[in-house]
PDB file of C-alpha atoms in Angstrom:
ATOM      1  CA  UNK A   1       0.000   0.000   0.000  1.00 44.00           C
ATOM      2  CA  UNK A   2       2.781   2.424   0.936  1.00 45.00           C
ATOM      3  CA  UNK A   3       4.610   1.639  -2.309  1.00 47.00           C
ATOM      4  CA  UNK A   4       1.458   2.457  -4.306  1.00 39.00           C
ATOM      5  CA  UNK A   5       1.039   5.774  -2.483  1.00 41.00           C
ATOM      6  CA  UNK A   6       4.679   6.684  -3.129  1.00 44.00           C
ATOM      7  CA  UNK A   7       4.313   5.769  -6.808  1.00 44.00           C
ATOM      8  CA  UNK A   8       1.216   7.933  -7.216  1.00 41.00           C
ATOM      9  CA  UNK A   9       2.913  10.762  -5.333  1.00 45.00           C
ATOM     10  CA  UNK A  10       5.941  10.652  -7.613  1.00 40.00           C
ATOM     11  CA  UNK A  11       3.792  10.532 -10.736  1.00 36.00           C
ATOM     12  CA  UNK A  12       1.669  13.370  -9.381  1.00 43.00           C
ATOM     13  CA  UNK A  13       4.746  15.497  -8.786  1.00 40.00           C
ATOM     14  CA  UNK A  14       6.104  14.789 -12.237  1.00 36.00           C
ATOM     15  CA  UNK A  15       2.840  15.444 -14.038  1.00 37.00           C
ATOM     16  CA  UNK A  16       1.549  18.129 -11.695  1.00 42.00           C
ATOM     17  CA  UNK A  17       4.722  20.184 -12.122  1.00 38.00           C
ATOM     18  CA  UNK A  18       4.727  21.490  -8.562  1.00 40.00           C
ATOM     19  CA  UNK A  19       8.388  22.560  -8.953  1.00 40.00           C
ATOM     20  CA  UNK A  20       7.487  24.468 -12.095  1.00 41.00           C
ATOM     21  CA  UNK A  21       4.788  26.340 -10.248  1.00 39.00           C
ATOM     22  CA  UNK A  22       7.200  27.291  -7.510  1.00 42.00           C
ATOM     23  CA  UNK A  23       9.734  28.549 -10.023  1.00 42.00           C
ATOM     24  CA  UNK A  24       7.214  30.564 -11.998  1.00 41.00           C
ATOM     25  CA  UNK A  25       6.037  32.343  -8.852  1.00 42.00           C
ATOM     26  CA  UNK A  26       9.579  33.312  -7.903  1.00 45.00           C
ATOM     27  CA  UNK A  27      10.490  34.267 -11.449  1.00 47.00           C
ATOM     28  CA  UNK A  28       7.572  36.659 -11.900  1.00 44.00           C
ATOM     29  CA  UNK A  29       8.320  38.392  -8.610  1.00 46.00           C
ATOM     30  CA  UNK A  30      11.943  38.665  -9.585  1.00 45.00           C
ATOM     31  CA  UNK A  31      11.102  40.385 -12.870  1.00 41.00           C
ATOM     32  CA  UNK A  32       8.718  42.811 -11.191  1.00 45.00           C
ATOM     33  CA  UNK A  33      11.236  43.804  -8.522  1.00 44.00           C
ATOM     34  CA  UNK A  34      14.257  43.972 -10.782  1.00 46.00           C
ATOM     35  CA  UNK A  35      12.496  46.421 -13.088  1.00 44.00           C
ATOM     36  CA  UNK A  36      11.856  48.825 -10.263  1.00 47.00           C
ATOM     37  CA  UNK A  37      15.427  48.496  -8.950  1.00 58.00           C
ATOM     38  CA  UNK A  38      14.273  49.700  -5.532  1.00 82.00           C
ATOM     39  CA  UNK A  39      16.649  48.350  -2.898  1.00 82.00           C
ATOM     40  CA  UNK A  40      14.023  48.811  -0.171  1.00 89.00           C
ATOM     41  CA  UNK A  41      11.558  46.606  -2.052  1.00 92.00           C
ATOM     42  CA  UNK A  42      14.249  44.017  -2.620  1.00 91.00           C
ATOM     43  CA  UNK A  43      15.198  44.042   1.065  1.00 91.00           C
ATOM     44  CA  UNK A  44      11.548  43.670   2.100  1.00 95.00           C
ATOM     45  CA  UNK A  45      11.069  40.755  -0.313  1.00 96.00           C
ATOM     46  CA  UNK A  46      14.203  39.057   1.036  1.00 95.00           C
ATOM     47  CA  UNK A  47      12.982  39.460   4.639  1.00 95.00           C
ATOM     48  CA  UNK A  48       9.621  37.900   3.806  1.00 96.00           C
ATOM     49  CA  UNK A  49      11.339  35.145   1.797  1.00 96.00           C
ATOM     50  CA  UNK A  50      13.587  34.300   4.744  1.00 96.00           C
ATOM     51  CA  UNK A  51      10.554  34.164   7.027  1.00 96.00           C
ATOM     52  CA  UNK A  52       8.771  31.836   4.608  1.00 96.00           C
ATOM     53  CA  UNK A  53      11.851  29.611   4.401  1.00 96.00           C
ATOM     54  CA  UNK A  54      12.023  29.419   8.207  1.00 96.00           C
ATOM     55  CA  UNK A  55       8.349  28.473   8.259  1.00 96.00           C
ATOM     56  CA  UNK A  56       9.006  25.730   5.700  1.00 95.00           C
ATOM     57  CA  UNK A  57      11.934  24.494   7.780  1.00 96.00           C
ATOM     58  CA  UNK A  58       9.723  24.258  10.875  1.00 96.00           C
ATOM     59  CA  UNK A  59       6.987  22.460   8.950  1.00 95.00           C
ATOM     60  CA  UNK A  60       9.350  19.848   7.519  1.00 95.00           C
ATOM     61  CA  UNK A  61      11.048  19.474  10.898  1.00 94.00           C
ATOM     62  CA  UNK A  62       7.679  18.627  12.441  1.00 94.00           C
ATOM     63  CA  UNK A  63       7.130  16.049   9.687  1.00 93.00           C
ATOM     64  CA  UNK A  64      10.518  14.514  10.491  1.00 93.00           C
ATOM     65  CA  UNK A  65       9.597  14.277  14.165  1.00 93.00           C
ATOM     66  CA  UNK A  66       6.289  12.608  13.298  1.00 93.00           C
ATOM     67  CA  UNK A  67       8.071  10.120  11.018  1.00 91.00           C
ATOM     68  CA  UNK A  68      10.515   9.282  13.826  1.00 92.00           C
ATOM     69  CA  UNK A  69       7.653   8.697  16.251  1.00 92.00           C
ATOM     70  CA  UNK A  70       5.961   6.406  13.728  1.00 92.00           C
ATOM     71  CA  UNK A  71       9.213   4.557  13.069  1.00 91.00           C
ATOM     72  CA  UNK A  72       8.780   4.884   9.284  1.00 87.00           C
ATOM     73  CA  UNK A  73      12.373   4.592   8.028  1.00 91.00           C
ATOM     74  CA  UNK A  74      11.535   5.411   4.413  1.00 91.00           C
ATOM     75  CA  UNK A  75       9.674   8.549   5.413  1.00 91.00           C
ATOM     76  CA  UNK A  76      12.466   9.570   7.780  1.00 92.00           C
ATOM     77  CA  UNK A  77      15.055   9.348   4.983  1.00 93.00           C
ATOM     78  CA  UNK A  78      12.828  11.256   2.577  1.00 92.00           C
ATOM     79  CA  UNK A  79      11.991  14.060   4.986  1.00 94.00           C
ATOM     80  CA  UNK A  80      15.555  14.289   6.324  1.00 95.00           C
ATOM     81  CA  UNK A  81      16.855  14.809   2.788  1.00 95.00           C
ATOM     82  CA  UNK A  82      14.377  17.642   2.209  1.00 95.00           C
ATOM     83  CA  UNK A  83      15.207  19.108   5.605  1.00 95.00           C
ATOM     84  CA  UNK A  84      18.929  19.147   4.808  1.00 95.00           C
ATOM     85  CA  UNK A  85      18.280  20.823   1.476  1.00 96.00           C
ATOM     86  CA  UNK A  86      16.080  23.477   3.075  1.00 96.00           C
ATOM     87  CA  UNK A  87      18.700  24.213   5.741  1.00 96.00           C
ATOM     88  CA  UNK A  88      21.385  24.638   3.082  1.00 96.00           C
ATOM     89  CA  UNK A  89      19.185  26.942   1.009  1.00 96.00           C
ATOM     90  CA  UNK A  90      18.351  28.987   4.081  1.00 96.00           C
ATOM     91  CA  UNK A  91      22.061  29.436   4.830  1.00 96.00           C
ATOM     92  CA  UNK A  92      22.742  30.480   1.237  1.00 96.00           C
ATOM     93  CA  UNK A  93      19.876  32.961   1.396  1.00 96.00           C
ATOM     94  CA  UNK A  94      21.055  34.483   4.659  1.00 96.00           C
ATOM     95  CA  UNK A  95      24.537  34.976   3.212  1.00 96.00           C
ATOM     96  CA  UNK A  96      23.070  36.399   0.015  1.00 96.00           C
ATOM     97  CA  UNK A  97      21.013  38.826   2.100  1.00 95.00           C
ATOM     98  CA  UNK A  98      24.163  40.113   3.799  1.00 95.00           C
ATOM     99  CA  UNK A  99      26.016  40.342   0.494  1.00 95.00           C
ATOM    100  CA  UNK A 100      23.067  42.167  -1.072  1.00 94.00           C
ATOM    101  CA  UNK A 101      23.098  44.745   1.729  1.00 93.00           C
ATOM    102  CA  UNK A 102      26.830  45.247   1.229  1.00 94.00           C
ATOM    103  CA  UNK A 103      26.355  45.634  -2.521  1.00 93.00           C
ATOM    104  CA  UNK A 104      23.602  48.215  -2.024  1.00 91.00           C
ATOM    105  CA  UNK A 105      25.882  50.107   0.378  1.00 91.00           C
ATOM    106  CA  UNK A 106      28.720  49.988  -2.149  1.00 91.00           C
ATOM    107  CA  UNK A 107      26.409  51.198  -4.950  1.00 90.00           C
ATOM    108  CA  UNK A 108      26.797  47.983  -6.937  1.00 89.00           C
ATOM    109  CA  UNK A 109      23.311  47.313  -8.340  1.00 91.00           C
ATOM    110  CA  UNK A 110      24.398  44.371 -10.498  1.00 93.00           C
ATOM    111  CA  UNK A 111      25.869  42.528  -7.542  1.00 94.00           C
ATOM    112  CA  UNK A 112      22.826  43.343  -5.408  1.00 93.00           C
ATOM    113  CA  UNK A 113      20.576  41.973  -8.158  1.00 94.00           C
ATOM    114  CA  UNK A 114      22.697  38.807  -8.355  1.00 95.00           C
ATOM    115  CA  UNK A 115      22.388  38.198  -4.611  1.00 95.00           C
ATOM    116  CA  UNK A 116      18.667  38.949  -4.779  1.00 95.00           C
ATOM    117  CA  UNK A 117      18.235  36.329  -7.494  1.00 95.00           C
ATOM    118  CA  UNK A 118      19.898  33.751  -5.253  1.00 95.00           C
ATOM    119  CA  UNK A 119      17.226  34.363  -2.637  1.00 96.00           C
ATOM    120  CA  UNK A 120      14.417  34.175  -5.206  1.00 96.00           C
ATOM    121  CA  UNK A 121      15.671  30.833  -6.533  1.00 96.00           C
ATOM    122  CA  UNK A 122      16.245  29.502  -3.015  1.00 96.00           C
ATOM    123  CA  UNK A 123      12.700  30.407  -2.024  1.00 96.00           C
ATOM    124  CA  UNK A 124      11.310  28.567  -5.045  1.00 97.00           C
ATOM    125  CA  UNK A 125      13.339  25.468  -4.156  1.00 96.00           C
ATOM    126  CA  UNK A 126      12.315  25.635  -0.473  1.00 96.00           C
ATOM    127  CA  UNK A 127       8.681  25.780  -1.560  1.00 96.00           C
ATOM    128  CA  UNK A 128       9.279  22.745  -3.748  1.00 95.00           C
ATOM    129  CA  UNK A 129      11.005  20.742  -1.003  1.00 95.00           C
ATOM    130  CA  UNK A 130       8.318  21.641   1.524  1.00 94.00           C
ATOM    131  CA  UNK A 131       5.618  20.467  -0.870  1.00 94.00           C
ATOM    132  CA  UNK A 132       7.514  17.242  -1.562  1.00 91.00           C
ATOM    133  CA  UNK A 133       7.933  16.518   2.133  1.00 86.00           C
TER     134      UNK A 133
END
């Protein structure tokens, strides 16, 4: 039964294109904000993105705890992998946030935009991993 559920879940993810939806959301926001070039808007977006990533981390962490309580080894491995990926993306985003602030202070809009894009892509991936978990 569990194998059938996993198979349908995988097929649903492949055909449902949940990762594509996450990327399109981040991409459209990125285009809107990069046109304006407003560093305050970018900083606000990054703050909300970091908050959403932390929320995703907490959600997946709770799923990992539930899987441990149930003793479901397959689920533990699956959720732990997603949890590790989310933690790494959160670290990258926090560093990119700091680098973006430095770039804005140094009047380097291209570098600030580059760091901003890192956060946008990380948020899309965190959304994907949270949905997969």
